[in-house]
GROMACS .gro file of C-alpha atoms in nm:
model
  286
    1UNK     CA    1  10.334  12.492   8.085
    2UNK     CA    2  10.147  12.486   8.423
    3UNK     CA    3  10.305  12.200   8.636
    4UNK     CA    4  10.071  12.213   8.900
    5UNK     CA    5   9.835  12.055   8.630
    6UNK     CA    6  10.094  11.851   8.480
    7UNK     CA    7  10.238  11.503   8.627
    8UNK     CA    8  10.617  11.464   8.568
    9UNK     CA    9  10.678  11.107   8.517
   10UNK     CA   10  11.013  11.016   8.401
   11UNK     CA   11  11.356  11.226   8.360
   12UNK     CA   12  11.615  11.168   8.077
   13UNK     CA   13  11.958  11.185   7.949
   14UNK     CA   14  11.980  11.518   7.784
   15UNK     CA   15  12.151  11.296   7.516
   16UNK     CA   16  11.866  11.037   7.504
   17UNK     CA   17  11.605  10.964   7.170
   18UNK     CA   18  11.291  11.049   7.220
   19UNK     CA   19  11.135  10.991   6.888
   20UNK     CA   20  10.968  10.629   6.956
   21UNK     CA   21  10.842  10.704   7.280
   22UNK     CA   22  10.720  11.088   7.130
   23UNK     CA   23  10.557  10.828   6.824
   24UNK     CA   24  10.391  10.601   7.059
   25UNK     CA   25  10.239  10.772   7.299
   26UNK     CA   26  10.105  11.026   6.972
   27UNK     CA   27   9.941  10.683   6.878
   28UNK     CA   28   9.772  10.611   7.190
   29UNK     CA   29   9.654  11.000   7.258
   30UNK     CA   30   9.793  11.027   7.504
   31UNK     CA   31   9.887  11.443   7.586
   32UNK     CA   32  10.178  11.482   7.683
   33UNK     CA   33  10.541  11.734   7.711
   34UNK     CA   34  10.903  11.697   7.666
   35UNK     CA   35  11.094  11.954   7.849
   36UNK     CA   36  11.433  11.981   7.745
   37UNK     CA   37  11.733  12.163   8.022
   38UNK     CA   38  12.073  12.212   8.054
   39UNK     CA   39  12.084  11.829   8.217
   40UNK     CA   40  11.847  11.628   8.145
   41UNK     CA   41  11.493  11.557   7.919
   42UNK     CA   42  11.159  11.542   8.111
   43UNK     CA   43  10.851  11.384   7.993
   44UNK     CA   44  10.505  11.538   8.160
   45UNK     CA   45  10.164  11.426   8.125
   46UNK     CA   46   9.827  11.641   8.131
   47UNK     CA   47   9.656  11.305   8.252
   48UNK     CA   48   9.797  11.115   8.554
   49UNK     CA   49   9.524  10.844   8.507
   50UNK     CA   50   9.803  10.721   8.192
   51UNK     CA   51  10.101  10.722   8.465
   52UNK     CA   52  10.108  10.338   8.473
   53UNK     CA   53  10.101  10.248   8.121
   54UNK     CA   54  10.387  10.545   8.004
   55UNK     CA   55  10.535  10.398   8.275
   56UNK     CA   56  10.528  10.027   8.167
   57UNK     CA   57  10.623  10.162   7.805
   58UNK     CA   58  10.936  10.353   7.944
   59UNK     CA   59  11.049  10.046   8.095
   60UNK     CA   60  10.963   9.844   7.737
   61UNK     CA   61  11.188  10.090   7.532
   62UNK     CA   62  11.508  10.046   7.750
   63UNK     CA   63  11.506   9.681   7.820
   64UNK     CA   64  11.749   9.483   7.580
   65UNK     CA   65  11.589   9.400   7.272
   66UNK     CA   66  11.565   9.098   7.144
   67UNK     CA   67  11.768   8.978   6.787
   68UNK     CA   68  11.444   8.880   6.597
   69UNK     CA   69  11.267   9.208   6.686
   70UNK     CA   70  11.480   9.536   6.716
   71UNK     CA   71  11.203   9.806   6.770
   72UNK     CA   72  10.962   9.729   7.100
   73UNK     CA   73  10.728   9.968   6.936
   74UNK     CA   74  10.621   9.794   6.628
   75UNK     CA   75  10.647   9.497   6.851
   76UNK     CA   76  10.401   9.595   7.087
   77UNK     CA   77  10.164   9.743   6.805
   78UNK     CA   78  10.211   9.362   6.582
   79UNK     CA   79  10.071   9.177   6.908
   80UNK     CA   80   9.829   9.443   7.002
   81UNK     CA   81   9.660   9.375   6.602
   82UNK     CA   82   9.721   9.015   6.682
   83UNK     CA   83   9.362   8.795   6.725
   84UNK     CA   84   9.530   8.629   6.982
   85UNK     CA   85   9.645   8.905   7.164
   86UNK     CA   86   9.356   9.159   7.112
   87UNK     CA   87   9.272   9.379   7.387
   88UNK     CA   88   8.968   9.229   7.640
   89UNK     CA   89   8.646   9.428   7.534
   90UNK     CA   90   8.429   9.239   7.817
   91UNK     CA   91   8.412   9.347   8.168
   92UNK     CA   92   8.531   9.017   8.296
   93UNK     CA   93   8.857   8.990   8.083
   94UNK     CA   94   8.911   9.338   8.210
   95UNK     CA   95   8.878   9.210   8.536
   96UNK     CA   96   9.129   8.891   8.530
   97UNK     CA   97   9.329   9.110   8.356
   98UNK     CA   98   9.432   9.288   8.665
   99UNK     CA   99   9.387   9.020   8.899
  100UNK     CA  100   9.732   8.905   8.683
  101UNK     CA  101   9.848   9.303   8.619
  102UNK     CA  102   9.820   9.394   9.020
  103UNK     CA  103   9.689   9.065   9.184
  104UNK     CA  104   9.793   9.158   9.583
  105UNK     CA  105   9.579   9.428   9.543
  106UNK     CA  106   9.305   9.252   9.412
  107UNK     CA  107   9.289   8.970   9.640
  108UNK     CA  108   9.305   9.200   9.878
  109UNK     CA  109   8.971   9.376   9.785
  110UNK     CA  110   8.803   9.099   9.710
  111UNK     CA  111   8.893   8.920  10.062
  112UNK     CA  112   8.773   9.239  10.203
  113UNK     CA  113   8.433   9.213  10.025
  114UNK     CA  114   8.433   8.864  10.129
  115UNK     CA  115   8.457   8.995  10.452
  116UNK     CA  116   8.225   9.189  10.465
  117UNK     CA  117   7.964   8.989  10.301
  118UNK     CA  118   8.060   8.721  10.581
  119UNK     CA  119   7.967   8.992  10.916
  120UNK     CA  120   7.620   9.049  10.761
  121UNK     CA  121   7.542   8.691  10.682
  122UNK     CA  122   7.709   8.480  10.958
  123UNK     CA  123   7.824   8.727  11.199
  124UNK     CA  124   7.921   8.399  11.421
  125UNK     CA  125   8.178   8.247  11.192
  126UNK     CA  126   8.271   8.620  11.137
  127UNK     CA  127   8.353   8.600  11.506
  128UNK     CA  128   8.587   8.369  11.462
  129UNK     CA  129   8.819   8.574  11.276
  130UNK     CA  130   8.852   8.866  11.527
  131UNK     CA  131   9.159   8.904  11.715
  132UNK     CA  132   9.137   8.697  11.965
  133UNK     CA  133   9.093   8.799  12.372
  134UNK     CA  134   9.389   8.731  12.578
  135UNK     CA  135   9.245   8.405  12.756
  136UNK     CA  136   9.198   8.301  12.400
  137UNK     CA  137   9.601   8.369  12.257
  138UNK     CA  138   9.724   8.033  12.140
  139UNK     CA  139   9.945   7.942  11.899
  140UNK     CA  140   9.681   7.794  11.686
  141UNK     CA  141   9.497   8.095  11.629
  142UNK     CA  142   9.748   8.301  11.531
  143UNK     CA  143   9.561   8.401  11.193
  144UNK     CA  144   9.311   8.579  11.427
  145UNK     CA  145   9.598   8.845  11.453
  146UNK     CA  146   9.583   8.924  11.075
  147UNK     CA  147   9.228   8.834  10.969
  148UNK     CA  148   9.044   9.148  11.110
  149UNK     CA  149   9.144   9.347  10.845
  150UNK     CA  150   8.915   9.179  10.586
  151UNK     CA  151   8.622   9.216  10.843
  152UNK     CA  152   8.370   9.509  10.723
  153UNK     CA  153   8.059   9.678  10.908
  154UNK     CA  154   7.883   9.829  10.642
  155UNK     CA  155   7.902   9.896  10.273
  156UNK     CA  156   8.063  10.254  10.338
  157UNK     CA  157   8.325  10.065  10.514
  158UNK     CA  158   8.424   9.808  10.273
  159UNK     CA  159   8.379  10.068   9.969
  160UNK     CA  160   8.602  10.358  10.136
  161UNK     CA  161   8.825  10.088  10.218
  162UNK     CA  162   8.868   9.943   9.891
  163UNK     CA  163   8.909  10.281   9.753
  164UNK     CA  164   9.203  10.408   9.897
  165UNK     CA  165   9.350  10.039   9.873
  166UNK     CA  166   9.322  10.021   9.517
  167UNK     CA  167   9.472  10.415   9.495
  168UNK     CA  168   9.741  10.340   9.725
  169UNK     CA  169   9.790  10.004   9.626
  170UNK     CA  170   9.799   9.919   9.246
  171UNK     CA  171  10.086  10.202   9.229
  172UNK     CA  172  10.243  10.035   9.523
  173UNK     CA  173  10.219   9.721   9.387
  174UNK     CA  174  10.386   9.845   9.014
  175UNK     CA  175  10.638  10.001   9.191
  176UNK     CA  176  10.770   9.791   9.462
  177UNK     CA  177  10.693   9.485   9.324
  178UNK     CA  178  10.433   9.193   9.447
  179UNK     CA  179  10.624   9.030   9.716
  180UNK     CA  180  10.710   9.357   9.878
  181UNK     CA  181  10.339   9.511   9.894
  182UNK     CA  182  10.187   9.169  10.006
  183UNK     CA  183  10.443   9.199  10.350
  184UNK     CA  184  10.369   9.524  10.359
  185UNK     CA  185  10.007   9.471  10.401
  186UNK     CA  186  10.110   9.181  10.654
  187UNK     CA  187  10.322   9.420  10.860
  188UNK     CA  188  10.086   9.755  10.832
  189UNK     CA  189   9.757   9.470  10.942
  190UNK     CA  190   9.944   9.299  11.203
  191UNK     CA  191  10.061   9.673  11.348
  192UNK     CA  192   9.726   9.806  11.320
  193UNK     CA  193   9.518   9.533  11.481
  194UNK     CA  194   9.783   9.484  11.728
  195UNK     CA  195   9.735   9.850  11.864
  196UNK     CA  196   9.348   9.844  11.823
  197UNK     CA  197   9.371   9.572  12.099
  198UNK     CA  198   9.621   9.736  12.306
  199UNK     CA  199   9.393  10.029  12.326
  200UNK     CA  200   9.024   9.917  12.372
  201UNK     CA  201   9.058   9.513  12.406
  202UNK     CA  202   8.736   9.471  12.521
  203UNK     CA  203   8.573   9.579  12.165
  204UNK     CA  204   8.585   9.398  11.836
  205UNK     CA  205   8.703   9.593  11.543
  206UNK     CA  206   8.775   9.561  11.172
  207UNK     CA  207   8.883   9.696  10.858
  208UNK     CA  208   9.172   9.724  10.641
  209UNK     CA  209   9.176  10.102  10.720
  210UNK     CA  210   9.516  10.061  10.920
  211UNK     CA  211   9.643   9.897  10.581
  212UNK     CA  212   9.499  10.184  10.400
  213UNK     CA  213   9.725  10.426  10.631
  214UNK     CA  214  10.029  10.205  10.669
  215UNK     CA  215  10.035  10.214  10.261
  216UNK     CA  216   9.984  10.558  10.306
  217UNK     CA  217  10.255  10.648  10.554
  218UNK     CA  218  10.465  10.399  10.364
  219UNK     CA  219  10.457  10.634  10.006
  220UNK     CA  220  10.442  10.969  10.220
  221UNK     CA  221  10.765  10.912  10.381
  222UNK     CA  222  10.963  10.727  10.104
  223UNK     CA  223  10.887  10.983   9.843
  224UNK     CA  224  11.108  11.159  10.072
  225UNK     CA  225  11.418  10.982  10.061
  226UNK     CA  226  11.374  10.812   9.748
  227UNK     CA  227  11.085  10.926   9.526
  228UNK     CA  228  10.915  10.796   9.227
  229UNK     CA  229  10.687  10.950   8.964
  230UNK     CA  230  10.404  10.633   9.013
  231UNK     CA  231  10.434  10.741   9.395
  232UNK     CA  232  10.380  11.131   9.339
  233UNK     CA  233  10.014  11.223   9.517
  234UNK     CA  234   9.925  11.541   9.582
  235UNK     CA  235   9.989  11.638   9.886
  236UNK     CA  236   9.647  11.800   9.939
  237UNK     CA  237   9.547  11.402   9.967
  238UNK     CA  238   9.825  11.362  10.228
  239UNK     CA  239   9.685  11.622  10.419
  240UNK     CA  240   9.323  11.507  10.402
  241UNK     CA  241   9.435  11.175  10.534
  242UNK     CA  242   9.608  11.328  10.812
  243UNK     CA  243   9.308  11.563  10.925
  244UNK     CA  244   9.056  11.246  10.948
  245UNK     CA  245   9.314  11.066  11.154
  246UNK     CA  246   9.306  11.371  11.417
  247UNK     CA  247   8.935  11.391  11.377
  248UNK     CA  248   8.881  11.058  11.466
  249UNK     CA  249   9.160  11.044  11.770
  250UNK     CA  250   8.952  11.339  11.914
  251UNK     CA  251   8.665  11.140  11.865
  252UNK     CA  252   8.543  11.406  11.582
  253UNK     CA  253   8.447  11.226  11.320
  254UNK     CA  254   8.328  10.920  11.589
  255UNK     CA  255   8.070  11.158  11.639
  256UNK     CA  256   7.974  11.276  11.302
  257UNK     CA  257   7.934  10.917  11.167
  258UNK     CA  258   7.750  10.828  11.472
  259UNK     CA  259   7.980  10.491  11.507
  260UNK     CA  260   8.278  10.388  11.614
  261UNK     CA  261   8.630  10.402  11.447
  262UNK     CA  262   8.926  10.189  11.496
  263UNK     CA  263   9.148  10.532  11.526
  264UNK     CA  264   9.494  10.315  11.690
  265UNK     CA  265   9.438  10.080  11.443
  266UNK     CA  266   9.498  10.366  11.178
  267UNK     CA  267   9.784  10.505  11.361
  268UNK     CA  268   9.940  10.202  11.454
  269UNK     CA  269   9.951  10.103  11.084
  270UNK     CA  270  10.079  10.491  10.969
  271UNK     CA  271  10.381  10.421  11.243
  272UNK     CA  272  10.447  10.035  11.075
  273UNK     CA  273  10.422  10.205  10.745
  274UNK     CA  274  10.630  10.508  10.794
  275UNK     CA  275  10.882  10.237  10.982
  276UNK     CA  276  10.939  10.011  10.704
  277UNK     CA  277  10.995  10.336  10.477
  278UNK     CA  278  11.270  10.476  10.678
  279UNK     CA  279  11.440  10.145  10.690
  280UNK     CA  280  11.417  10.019  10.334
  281UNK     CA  281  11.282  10.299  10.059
  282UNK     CA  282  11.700  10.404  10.060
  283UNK     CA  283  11.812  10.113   9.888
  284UNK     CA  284  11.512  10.004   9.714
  285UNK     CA  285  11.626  10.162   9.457
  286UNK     CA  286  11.312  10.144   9.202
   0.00000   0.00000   0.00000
């Protein structure tokens, strides 16, 4: 087997069943490999687009089961055939279906289109929610601090933005829990905007591209000290990430786009990111 285009997603007891989990995942087509050492059983996948869900079903098969139902597996198949618990077939259930599966992350992108909708049809009550100049700091505007990151100039902006929030975030999210990535995006926002300011006060900014790197600095330096499967990106996309934020501090890719980028806003939120990592991805032990 190739690894490099294989995902590993979950290790093993060497002593540990695999049959159901083999039997359900066969069911769902979903390619996969067992790889069996000395120590332990690993379980690969061909696709990492079905990370998530092998995920979720690892977690199914060694919860406690409950007295009226002894195998998760037929379980899970006797509500899937259920009417009342079919699968949504319509783009909208699909959609409210991960507003409740991930709903941080959607709220997030959706406050970010709202955004963005709001600077191209009232830029004046758009105003309102830039960080605020330092004759205007008062203790009644303190949302002004946070709300620039759901500001958008452009639909390149808002889509890039949403991109990498959604590929960052939704694993995030799974991971880490809901409570934990919605401070995170607090922290990463409130670090990024703060040292947008600091550097050029005089011009208004937005975007949640400091988010986008504060997630990012978040998983790159955690998967160091305490690494997950969900959290394992290449790190050709690491390194990508990294060469845009030089470009732009050089005033590179300013340049190229012919507009300007919010470049401390990205590194201030890649230093909270990288912060909170060092300081709590050792004992969150997920």
């Amino acid at each position: 087997m190739n690894e490099n285009s294989w995902t590993l997603v979950a290790q093993f007891p060497r002593s540990w069943n695999p049959d159901k989990l083999v039997a359900e995942l066969q069911r769902r087509q979903i390619n996969h490999r067992l790889v069996k050492d000395d120590q332990r059983l690993s379980l690969w996948l061909e696709n990492p687009e079905h990370i998530v869900e092998v995920d979720q079903l690892v977690r199914q098969l060694n919860q406690p089961q409950k007295r009226a139902e002894k195998d998760p597996w037929s379980y899970a198949k006797a509500q899937s055939s259920s009417p009342r618990a079919a699968r949504p077939s319509n783009l909208f259930a699909k959609f409210i279906g991960l507003f409740q599966r991930v709903p941080v992350v959607m709220w997030s992108i959706v406050l970010s289109i709202g955004g963005a909708l709001l600077v191209n049809g009232s830029p004046q009550l758009a105003s309102l929610l830039l960080f605020p100049p330092l004759e205007q700091w008062s203790p009644t505007t303190f949302w002004r601090w946070l709300t620039p990151i759901f500001l958008h100039f452009g639909v390149s902006h808002v889509l890039f933005n949403c991109l990498w929030l959604w590929v960052f975030g939704h694993r995030l999210e799974h991971v880490c829990g809901k409570a934990f990535l919605f401070w995170l995006i607090i922290a990463t926002g409130l670090g990024g905007n703060l040292a947008q300011y600091l550097w050029s006060p005089a011009v208004p900014f937005g975007g949640m591209s400091g988010v986008v790197y504060g997630l990012m600095g978040y998983v790159w330096l955690r998967q160091r000290q305490n690494p997950h499967p969900l959290l394992a990106f290449p790190p050709m996309l690491f390194g990508m990430m990294f060469i845009f934020l030089v470009l732009g501090i050089t005033g590179t890719l300013s340049q190229l786009m012919g507009s300007g980028i919010a470049n401390a806003a990205h590194l201030g939120g890649l230093v909270v990111g990288m912060a909170i990592a060092m300081f709590t991805a050792s004992w969150r032990g997920r």
